[in-house]
Short mmCIF file of C-alpha atoms in Angstrom, two decimals:
data_model
loop_
_atom_site.label_atom_id
_atom_site.label_comp_id
_atom_site.label_asym_id
_atom_site.label_seq_id
_atom_site.Cartn_x
_atom_site.Cartn_y
_atom_site.Cartn_z
CA MET A 922 -5.10 -42.11 -12.07
CA SER A 923 -6.26 -42.47 -8.50
CA ILE A 924 -8.53 -40.16 -6.53
CA GLU A 925 -5.52 -38.95 -4.56
CA ASP A 926 -3.70 -38.01 -7.76
CA SER A 927 -6.76 -36.12 -9.00
CA LEU A 928 -7.08 -34.31 -5.69
CA LEU A 929 -3.40 -33.33 -5.67
CA THR A 930 -3.61 -32.17 -9.29
CA THR A 931 -6.65 -30.04 -8.46
CA LEU A 932 -4.87 -28.53 -5.44
CA LEU A 933 -1.76 -27.75 -7.47
CA ASP A 934 -3.86 -26.10 -10.19
CA GLY A 935 -5.53 -23.96 -7.52
CA PHE A 936 -2.15 -22.95 -6.09
CA ASP A 937 -0.90 -22.12 -9.58
CA THR A 938 -3.91 -19.88 -10.18
CA ALA A 939 -3.48 -18.15 -6.80
CA ALA A 940 0.24 -17.58 -7.46
CA GLU A 941 -0.54 -16.00 -10.84
CA GLU A 942 -3.13 -13.69 -9.25
CA ILE A 943 -0.56 -12.63 -6.64
CA ARG A 944 2.01 -11.92 -9.38
CA ILE A 945 -0.53 -9.75 -11.23
CA THR A 946 -1.49 -7.90 -8.02
CA ARG A 947 2.19 -7.28 -7.13
CA LYS A 948 2.93 -6.00 -10.63
CA THR A 949 -0.08 -3.68 -10.49
CA LEU A 950 0.93 -2.33 -7.08
CA LEU A 951 4.51 -1.72 -8.21
CA GLU A 952 3.23 0.30 -11.17
CA LEU A 953 1.15 2.65 -8.99
CA PRO A 954 2.69 6.09 -8.40
CA ASP A 955 3.98 6.87 -4.93
CA PRO A 956 1.44 8.78 -2.82
CA PRO A 957 2.28 12.43 -2.10
CA LEU A 958 3.96 13.17 1.19
CA PRO A 959 1.63 14.66 3.82
CA VAL A 960 1.95 18.39 4.42
CA PRO A 961 2.60 19.14 8.08
CA PRO A 962 0.18 21.61 9.67
CA ALA A 963 1.36 25.20 10.04
CA ALA A 964 2.87 26.07 13.38
CA LYS A 965 0.42 27.83 15.69
CA LEU A 966 1.91 30.97 17.19
CA PRO A 967 0.81 31.96 20.67
CA ASP A 968 -1.84 34.65 20.99
CA CYS A 969 -0.12 37.12 23.26
CA PRO A 970 0.99 40.78 22.88
CA ALA A 971 4.67 39.88 22.53
CA ALA A 972 3.93 37.44 19.70
CA GLU A 973 1.71 40.02 17.96
CA LYS A 974 4.49 42.60 18.15
CA THR A 975 6.99 40.14 16.63
CA ARG A 976 4.64 39.23 13.75
CA CYS A 977 3.96 42.84 12.85
CA GLN A 978 7.59 43.90 12.53
#
């Protein structure tokens, strides 16, 4: 086996390891629950006499 063959074999083994780690990471991410949807802030009503009168009715 030549040096080039050894180098290519080493590179392929490294790629194989990286691909396996990516598969594990993807599987783990797919198993995570979906995050909750953000709650929008409550609407701010204007502070004026007409708005106060409407809120109190």
